[in-house]
Amino acid sequence: MTSAATTARTVTDILQPRNVLVAGMVGIGLAAAGDWTGIPWGLLGALCAGLIPAGYIEWERKRGTWGDRHVVDRTKRMPIFLVILASIGLGSLGMVLGDAPTGILIAMLALWAMTVVLLTVNLVWKISVDSAVASAVPALLAVVHSPWWLLAYLLTVAVCWSRVALTYHTVAQTVAGASLGAATAAAFLVV
């Protein structure tokens, strides 16, 4: 493996959706509540949006359904999207019933809507989920915390580069994913 391929693999593994969502959702929960009480809500969001879907992918991988967590064949992605939608939906319901801070619930619903679009696009064209998540989280953090979070888009660019360098996606597929991810922050503008 070349040096560039090794770097790309490291970037894509470290900044995979579950890791980005764990860090991001905790930050969003903290901002939404304004104090430490938002951390458990953020952890619930991370569990439902990132950890449960990642666990499902790993379970299917161990069963031999997919070669690895990247599921490069877009025709095999439908079950993943359905698990993500169900998990985020149930997490959102739990947040409503538990009277979670509005900001974390909006973020969850924005991620749910983003997943609907990812699923729909994926029916006809392969779009980068990793790029979408790597873009959605800084956009959401910029809205709930500070515009300084937009500097984290350097990491989004790194994710997009890694996906292309590993030949999992084209430039267009990563740009489309990152653009969709950025649009999730618009959910805060309509509330």
Coordinates of N, CA and C in Angstrom, one line a residue:
M1 N 0.8 -1.2 0.0 CA 0.0 0.0 0.0 C 0.9 1.2 0.0
T2 N 0.6 2.2 -0.8 CA 1.4 3.4 -0.9 C 1.1 4.3 0.3
S3 N 2.0 5.3 0.4 CA 1.9 6.2 1.5 C 0.6 7.0 1.5
A4 N 0.2 7.4 0.3 CA -1.1 8.1 0.1 C -2.3 7.2 0.5
A5 N -2.2 6.0 0.1 CA -3.3 5.0 0.4 C -3.4 4.8 1.9
T6 N -2.2 4.7 2.5 CA -2.2 4.4 4.0 C -2.8 5.6 4.7
T7 N -2.4 6.8 4.2 CA -3.0 8.0 4.8 C -4.5 8.1 4.6
A8 N -4.9 7.8 3.4 CA -6.4 7.8 3.1 C -7.1 6.8 4.0
R9 N -6.6 5.7 4.1 CA -7.2 4.6 5.0 C -7.3 5.1 6.4
T10 N -6.3 5.7 6.9 CA -6.3 6.2 8.3 C -7.3 7.3 8.5
V11 N -7.4 8.2 7.5 CA -8.4 9.3 7.6 C -9.8 8.8 7.6
T12 N -10.0 7.9 6.6 CA -11.4 7.3 6.5 C -11.8 6.5 7.7
D13 N -10.8 5.8 8.3 CA -11.2 5.0 9.5 C -11.4 5.9 10.8
I14 N -10.5 6.9 10.9 CA -10.7 7.8 12.1 C -11.9 8.6 12.0
L15 N -12.2 9.2 10.8 CA -13.3 10.1 10.6 C -14.5 9.4 10.0
Q16 N -14.7 8.1 10.4 CA -15.9 7.4 9.9 C -17.1 8.0 10.6
P17 N -18.3 7.8 10.0 CA -19.5 8.4 10.5 C -19.8 8.2 12.0
R18 N -19.6 7.0 12.5 CA -19.9 6.7 13.9 C -19.0 7.6 14.8
N19 N -17.7 7.8 14.5 CA -16.8 8.6 15.3 C -17.2 10.1 15.3
V20 N -17.5 10.5 14.1 CA -17.9 11.9 13.9 C -19.2 12.2 14.6
L21 N -20.1 11.3 14.5 CA -21.4 11.5 15.2 C -21.3 11.4 16.7
V22 N -20.5 10.6 17.3 CA -20.3 10.5 18.7 C -19.8 11.9 19.2
A23 N -18.8 12.4 18.6 CA -18.2 13.7 19.1 C -19.2 14.8 18.8
G24 N -19.8 14.8 17.6 CA -20.7 15.9 17.2 C -22.0 16.0 18.0
M25 N -22.6 14.8 18.2 CA -23.9 14.8 18.9 C -23.8 15.2 20.3
V26 N -22.7 14.8 21.0 CA -22.4 15.2 22.4 C -22.3 16.7 22.4
G27 N -21.5 17.3 21.5 CA -21.4 18.7 21.4 C -22.7 19.5 21.1
I28 N -23.5 18.9 20.3 CA -24.8 19.5 20.0 C -25.7 19.4 21.2
G29 N -25.7 18.2 21.9 CA -26.5 18.1 23.1 C -26.1 19.1 24.2
L30 N -24.8 19.3 24.3 CA -24.3 20.2 25.3 C -24.8 21.6 25.0
A31 N -24.7 22.0 23.7 CA -25.1 23.4 23.3 C -26.6 23.5 23.4
A32 N -27.4 22.5 23.1 CA -28.8 22.6 23.1 C -29.3 22.8 24.6
A33 N -28.7 22.1 25.5 CA -29.2 22.2 26.9 C -28.5 23.4 27.6
G34 N -27.4 23.8 27.1 CA -26.7 24.9 27.8 C -25.9 24.5 29.0
D35 N -25.9 23.2 29.3 CA -25.1 22.7 30.4 C -24.9 21.2 30.3
W36 N -24.3 20.6 31.3 CA -23.9 19.2 31.2 C -25.1 18.2 31.0
T37 N -26.4 18.7 31.3 CA -27.5 17.8 31.1 C -27.8 17.5 29.7
G38 N -27.2 18.2 28.7 CA -27.3 17.9 27.3 C -26.4 16.7 26.9
I39 N -25.4 16.4 27.7 CA -24.5 15.3 27.3 C -25.3 14.0 27.2
P40 N -26.1 13.6 28.1 CA -26.8 12.3 27.9 C -27.7 12.3 26.6
W41 N -28.3 13.5 26.3 CA -29.1 13.5 25.1 C -28.2 13.4 23.9
G42 N -27.1 14.0 23.9 CA -26.1 13.9 22.8 C -25.7 12.4 22.7
L43 N -25.4 11.8 23.8 CA -25.0 10.4 23.7 C -26.1 9.5 23.2
L44 N -27.4 9.8 23.5 CA -28.5 9.1 22.9 C -28.5 9.3 21.4
G45 N -28.3 10.6 21.0 CA -28.3 10.8 19.6 C -27.1 10.1 18.9
A46 N -26.0 10.1 19.5 CA -24.8 9.4 18.9 C -25.1 7.9 18.8
L47 N -25.8 7.3 19.9 CA -26.1 5.9 19.9 C -27.0 5.6 18.7
C48 N -28.1 6.4 18.5 CA -29.1 6.1 17.5 C -28.6 6.4 16.1
A49 N -27.9 7.5 15.9 CA -27.5 8.0 14.6 C -26.2 7.3 14.1
G50 N -25.3 6.9 15.1 CA -24.0 6.4 14.7 C -23.7 5.0 15.2
L51 N -23.8 4.7 16.4 CA -23.4 3.5 17.0 C -24.2 2.3 16.6
I52 N -25.5 2.4 16.7 CA -26.4 1.3 16.3 C -26.2 1.0 14.8
P53 N -26.3 2.0 13.9 CA -26.0 1.6 12.5 C -24.6 1.0 12.3
A54 N -23.6 1.5 13.0 CA -22.3 0.9 12.8 C -22.2 -0.5 13.3
G55 N -22.9 -0.8 14.4 CA -23.1 -2.1 15.0 C -23.7 -3.1 14.0
Y56 N -24.8 -2.6 13.3 CA -25.5 -3.4 12.4 C -24.6 -3.7 11.2
I57 N -23.8 -2.7 10.7 CA -22.9 -3.0 9.6 C -21.9 -4.0 10.0
E58 N -21.3 -3.9 11.2 CA -20.3 -4.9 11.7 C -20.9 -6.3 11.8
W59 N -22.2 -6.3 12.3 CA -22.8 -7.6 12.4 C -23.0 -8.3 11.1
E60 N -23.5 -7.5 10.1 CA -23.7 -8.0 8.7 C -22.3 -8.4 8.1
R61 N -21.3 -7.6 8.4 CA -19.9 -7.9 7.8 C -19.4 -9.2 8.4
K62 N -19.6 -9.5 9.7 CA -19.2 -10.7 10.3 C -20.0 -11.9 9.7
R63 N -21.2 -11.7 9.3 CA -22.0 -12.7 8.7 C -21.6 -13.0 7.2
G64 N -20.8 -12.1 6.7 CA -20.3 -12.3 5.3 C -21.2 -11.6 4.3
T65 N -22.1 -10.7 4.8 CA -23.0 -10.0 3.8 C -22.2 -9.0 3.0
W66 N -21.2 -8.3 3.7 CA -20.4 -7.3 3.1 C -18.9 -7.6 3.4
G67 N -18.0 -7.1 2.6 CA -16.6 -7.3 2.8 C -16.1 -6.5 3.9
D68 N -16.6 -5.2 4.1 CA -16.1 -4.3 5.1 C -17.2 -3.3 5.4
R69 N -16.9 -2.3 6.3 CA -17.9 -1.4 6.7 C -18.2 -0.4 5.6
H70 N -17.5 -0.3 4.5 CA -17.7 0.7 3.5 C -18.9 0.4 2.5
V71 N -19.2 -0.9 2.4 CA -20.3 -1.3 1.6 C -20.3 -0.5 0.2
V72 N -19.3 -0.8 -0.5 CA -19.1 0.0 -1.8 C -20.1 -0.3 -2.8
D73 N -20.8 -1.4 -2.8 CA -21.8 -1.8 -3.8 C -23.1 -1.1 -3.3
R74 N -23.5 0.0 -4.0 CA -24.7 0.8 -3.6 C -26.0 0.0 -3.6
T75 N -26.0 -1.1 -4.3 CA -27.3 -1.9 -4.4 C -27.5 -2.7 -3.1
K76 N -26.4 -2.8 -2.2 CA -26.6 -3.5 -1.0 C -26.8 -2.6 0.2
R77 N -27.0 -1.3 0.0 CA -27.0 -0.3 1.1 C -28.4 -0.2 1.7
M78 N -29.5 -0.6 1.0 CA -30.8 -0.3 1.4 C -31.1 -0.7 2.9
P79 N -30.7 -1.9 3.3 CA -30.9 -2.3 4.7 C -30.2 -1.4 5.7
I80 N -29.1 -0.9 5.4 CA -28.4 0.1 6.3 C -29.2 1.3 6.4
F81 N -29.7 1.9 5.3 CA -30.5 3.1 5.4 C -31.7 2.9 6.3
L82 N -32.4 1.7 6.1 CA -33.6 1.4 6.9 C -33.3 1.3 8.4
V83 N -32.2 0.7 8.7 CA -31.7 0.6 10.1 C -31.5 2.0 10.7
I84 N -30.8 2.8 9.9 CA -30.5 4.2 10.3 C -31.8 5.0 10.6
L85 N -32.7 4.9 9.6 CA -34.0 5.6 9.7 C -34.8 5.2 11.0
A86 N -34.8 3.9 11.2 CA -35.5 3.3 12.3 C -34.9 3.8 13.6
S87 N -33.6 3.7 13.7 CA -32.8 4.0 14.9 C -32.9 5.5 15.2
I88 N -32.7 6.3 14.2 CA -32.9 7.8 14.5 C -34.3 8.1 14.8
G89 N -35.3 7.5 14.2 CA -36.7 7.7 14.5 C -37.0 7.3 15.9
L90 N -36.6 6.2 16.3 CA -36.9 5.8 17.7 C -36.2 6.6 18.7
G91 N -34.9 7.0 18.4 CA -34.2 7.9 19.3 C -34.9 9.3 19.4
S92 N -35.4 9.8 18.3 CA -36.1 11.0 18.3 C -37.4 10.9 19.1
L93 N -38.1 9.8 19.0 CA -39.3 9.6 19.8 C -39.0 9.6 21.2
G94 N -37.9 8.9 21.6 CA -37.4 8.9 23.0 C -37.1 10.4 23.5
M95 N -36.5 11.2 22.6 CA -36.2 12.5 23.0 C -37.5 13.4 23.2
V96 N -38.5 13.1 22.3 CA -39.8 13.8 22.5 C -40.4 13.5 23.8
L97 N -40.5 12.2 24.1 CA -41.1 11.7 25.3 C -40.3 12.1 26.5
G98 N -39.0 12.2 26.4 CA -38.2 12.6 27.5 C -38.0 14.1 27.7
D99 N -38.6 14.9 26.8 CA -38.5 16.3 26.8 C -37.1 16.8 26.7
A100 N -36.4 16.3 25.7 CA -35.0 16.7 25.4 C -35.0 18.1 24.9
P101 N -33.8 18.7 25.0 CA -33.7 20.1 24.5 C -34.0 20.1 23.0
T102 N -34.7 21.2 22.6 CA -35.1 21.3 21.2 C -34.0 21.2 20.2
G103 N -32.8 21.7 20.5 CA -31.7 21.7 19.5 C -31.2 20.3 19.2
I104 N -31.2 19.4 20.1 CA -30.7 18.1 19.8 C -31.8 17.3 19.0
L105 N -33.1 17.6 19.3 CA -34.1 16.9 18.6 C -34.1 17.4 17.1
I106 N -33.9 18.7 16.9 CA -33.8 19.3 15.5 C -32.7 18.6 14.8
A107 N -31.5 18.5 15.5 CA -30.4 17.8 14.8 C -30.7 16.4 14.4
M108 N -31.4 15.7 15.3 CA -31.8 14.3 15.0 C -32.7 14.2 13.8
L109 N -33.7 15.1 13.8 CA -34.6 15.1 12.7 C -34.0 15.6 11.4
A110 N -33.0 16.5 11.5 CA -32.2 16.9 10.3 C -31.4 15.7 9.7
L111 N -30.8 14.9 10.6 CA -30.1 13.7 10.2 C -31.0 12.7 9.6
W112 N -32.2 12.5 10.2 CA -33.2 11.6 9.6 C -33.6 12.0 8.2
A113 N -33.8 13.3 8.0 CA -34.2 13.8 6.7 C -33.0 13.6 5.7
M114 N -31.8 13.9 6.2 CA -30.6 13.7 5.3 C -30.5 12.2 4.9
T115 N -30.8 11.3 5.8 CA -30.8 9.9 5.5 C -31.8 9.5 4.4
V116 N -33.0 10.1 4.5 CA -34.1 9.9 3.5 C -33.5 10.3 2.1
V117 N -32.9 11.4 2.1 CA -32.4 11.9 0.8 C -31.2 11.0 0.3
L118 N -30.3 10.6 1.2 CA -29.3 9.7 0.9 C -29.8 8.4 0.3
L119 N -30.8 7.8 1.0 CA -31.5 6.6 0.5 C -32.0 6.8 -0.9
T120 N -32.8 7.9 -1.1 CA -33.4 8.1 -2.4 C -32.4 8.3 -3.5
V121 N -31.4 9.1 -3.3 CA -30.3 9.2 -4.3 C -29.6 7.9 -4.5
N122 N -29.4 7.2 -3.5 CA -28.6 5.9 -3.6 C -29.4 4.9 -4.5
L123 N -30.7 5.0 -4.7 CA -31.4 4.1 -5.5 C -31.0 4.2 -7.0
V124 N -30.4 5.3 -7.4 CA -30.0 5.5 -8.8 C -28.5 5.9 -8.9
W125 N -27.9 6.3 -7.9 CA -26.5 6.8 -8.0 C -25.9 6.7 -6.6
K126 N -24.6 6.4 -6.6 CA -23.9 6.2 -5.4 C -23.4 7.5 -4.8
I127 N -23.9 7.9 -3.6 CA -23.5 9.1 -3.0 C -22.7 8.8 -1.7
S128 N -21.8 9.7 -1.3 CA -21.0 9.4 -0.2 C -21.6 9.7 1.1
V129 N -21.9 8.7 1.9 CA -22.5 8.9 3.2 C -21.5 9.4 4.2
D130 N -20.2 8.9 4.1 CA -19.1 9.4 4.9 C -19.0 11.0 4.8
S131 N -19.0 11.4 3.5 CA -18.9 12.8 3.2 C -20.1 13.6 3.8
A132 N -21.2 13.1 3.6 CA -22.4 13.7 4.1 C -22.4 13.9 5.6
V133 N -22.0 12.9 6.4 CA -21.9 13.0 7.8 C -20.8 13.9 8.2
A134 N -19.6 13.8 7.5 CA -18.5 14.7 7.9 C -18.8 16.1 7.6
S135 N -19.8 16.4 6.8 CA -20.2 17.8 6.5 C -21.3 18.2 7.4
A136 N -22.3 17.3 7.7 CA -23.4 17.7 8.5 C -23.0 18.1 9.9
V137 N -22.1 17.4 10.5 CA -21.8 17.6 11.9 C -21.1 19.0 12.1
P138 N -20.1 19.4 11.3 CA -19.6 20.8 11.5 C -20.7 21.8 11.2
A139 N -21.5 21.6 10.2 CA -22.6 22.6 9.9 C -23.5 22.7 11.1
L140 N -23.9 21.6 11.7 CA -24.8 21.7 12.8 C -24.1 22.3 14.0
L141 N -22.9 21.9 14.3 CA -22.1 22.5 15.4 C -21.9 24.1 15.2
A142 N -21.8 24.5 14.0 CA -21.6 25.9 13.7 C -22.9 26.7 14.0
V143 N -24.0 26.0 13.8 CA -25.3 26.7 14.1 C -25.6 26.7 15.6
V144 N -25.3 25.6 16.3 CA -25.7 25.6 17.7 C -24.6 26.2 18.6
H145 N -23.3 26.2 18.2 CA -22.2 26.6 19.0 C -21.7 28.0 18.5
S146 N -20.9 27.9 17.4 CA -20.2 29.1 16.9 C -19.8 28.8 15.4
P147 N -19.8 29.9 14.7 CA -19.3 29.8 13.3 C -17.9 29.3 13.2
W148 N -17.1 29.3 14.2 CA -15.8 28.8 14.2 C -15.7 27.3 13.9
W149 N -16.8 26.6 14.1 CA -16.9 25.2 13.8 C -16.8 25.0 12.3
L150 N -17.0 26.0 11.5 CA -16.8 25.8 10.1 C -15.4 25.5 9.7
L151 N -14.4 25.8 10.6 CA -13.1 25.4 10.3 C -12.9 23.9 10.3
A152 N -13.8 23.2 10.9 CA -13.8 21.7 10.9 C -14.1 21.2 9.5
Y153 N -14.5 22.1 8.5 CA -14.6 21.6 7.2 C -13.3 21.2 6.5
L154 N -12.2 21.5 7.2 CA -10.9 21.0 6.7 C -10.9 19.5 6.9
L155 N -11.6 19.0 7.9 CA -11.7 17.5 8.1 C -12.7 16.9 7.1
T156 N -13.7 17.7 6.8 CA -14.6 17.2 5.7 C -13.9 17.0 4.4
V157 N -13.1 18.0 4.1 CA -12.3 17.9 2.8 C -11.4 16.7 2.9
A158 N -10.8 16.4 4.1 CA -9.9 15.2 4.2 C -10.7 14.0 4.0
V159 N -12.0 13.9 4.5 CA -12.8 12.7 4.3 C -13.1 12.5 2.9
C160 N -13.5 13.6 2.2 CA -13.8 13.5 0.8 C -12.6 13.0 0.0
W161 N -11.5 13.6 0.3 CA -10.2 13.2 -0.4 C -10.0 11.7 -0.2
S162 N -10.1 11.3 1.1 CA -9.8 9.9 1.4 C -10.7 8.9 0.7
R163 N -12.0 9.3 0.5 CA -13.0 8.4 -0.2 C -12.6 8.3 -1.6
V164 N -12.2 9.4 -2.2 CA -11.8 9.4 -3.6 C -10.4 8.6 -3.8
A165 N -9.5 8.9 -2.9 CA -8.2 8.2 -3.0 C -8.3 6.7 -2.8
L166 N -9.2 6.3 -2.1 CA -9.4 4.8 -1.9 C -10.3 4.2 -3.0
T167 N -10.7 5.0 -3.9 CA -11.6 4.7 -5.0 C -13.0 4.1 -4.6
Y168 N -13.4 4.6 -3.4 CA -14.8 4.2 -3.0 C -15.8 5.1 -3.6
H169 N -15.4 6.3 -4.0 CA -16.3 7.3 -4.6 C -15.6 8.2 -5.6
T170 N -16.3 8.8 -6.4 CA -15.8 9.9 -7.3 C -15.8 11.2 -6.6
V171 N -15.2 12.2 -7.2 CA -15.2 13.5 -6.7 C -16.7 14.0 -6.6
A172 N -17.5 13.8 -7.6 CA -18.9 14.2 -7.7 C -19.7 13.6 -6.5
Q173 N -19.4 12.3 -6.3 CA -20.2 11.6 -5.2 C -19.8 12.2 -3.8
T174 N -18.6 12.6 -3.6 CA -18.2 13.2 -2.3 C -18.7 14.6 -2.2
V175 N -18.7 15.4 -3.3 CA -19.2 16.7 -3.3 C -20.7 16.7 -3.0
A176 N -21.4 15.8 -3.7 CA -22.8 15.7 -3.5 C -23.1 15.3 -2.0
G177 N -22.4 14.4 -1.5 CA -22.6 14.0 -0.1 C -22.3 15.2 0.9
A178 N -21.2 15.9 0.7 CA -20.9 17.0 1.5 C -21.9 18.1 1.4
S179 N -22.4 18.4 0.2 CA -23.4 19.4 0.0 C -24.7 19.1 0.7
L180 N -25.1 17.8 0.6 CA -26.3 17.4 1.4 C -26.1 17.5 2.9
G181 N -24.9 17.1 3.3 CA -24.6 17.3 4.8 C -24.7 18.7 5.3
A182 N -24.1 19.6 4.5 CA -24.2 21.0 4.9 C -25.6 21.5 4.9
A183 N -26.4 21.0 4.0 CA -27.8 21.5 4.0 C -28.6 21.1 5.2
T184 N -28.1 20.1 6.0 CA -28.9 19.6 7.2 C -29.0 20.8 8.2
A185 N -28.0 21.6 8.2 CA -28.1 22.8 9.2 C -29.3 23.7 8.9
A186 N -29.8 23.6 7.7 CA -30.9 24.5 7.4 C -32.1 24.1 8.2
A187 N -32.2 23.0 8.8 CA -33.3 22.6 9.7 C -33.5 23.6 10.8
F188 N -32.4 24.2 11.2 CA -32.5 25.2 12.3 C -33.0 26.5 11.9
L189 N -33.0 26.7 10.6 CA -33.6 28.0 10.0 C -35.1 27.9 9.8
V190 N -35.6 26.7 9.7 CA -37.1 26.6 9.5 C -37.9 26.4 10.8
V191 N -37.2 26.3 11.9 CA -37.9 26.1 13.2 C -38.1 27.4 13.9

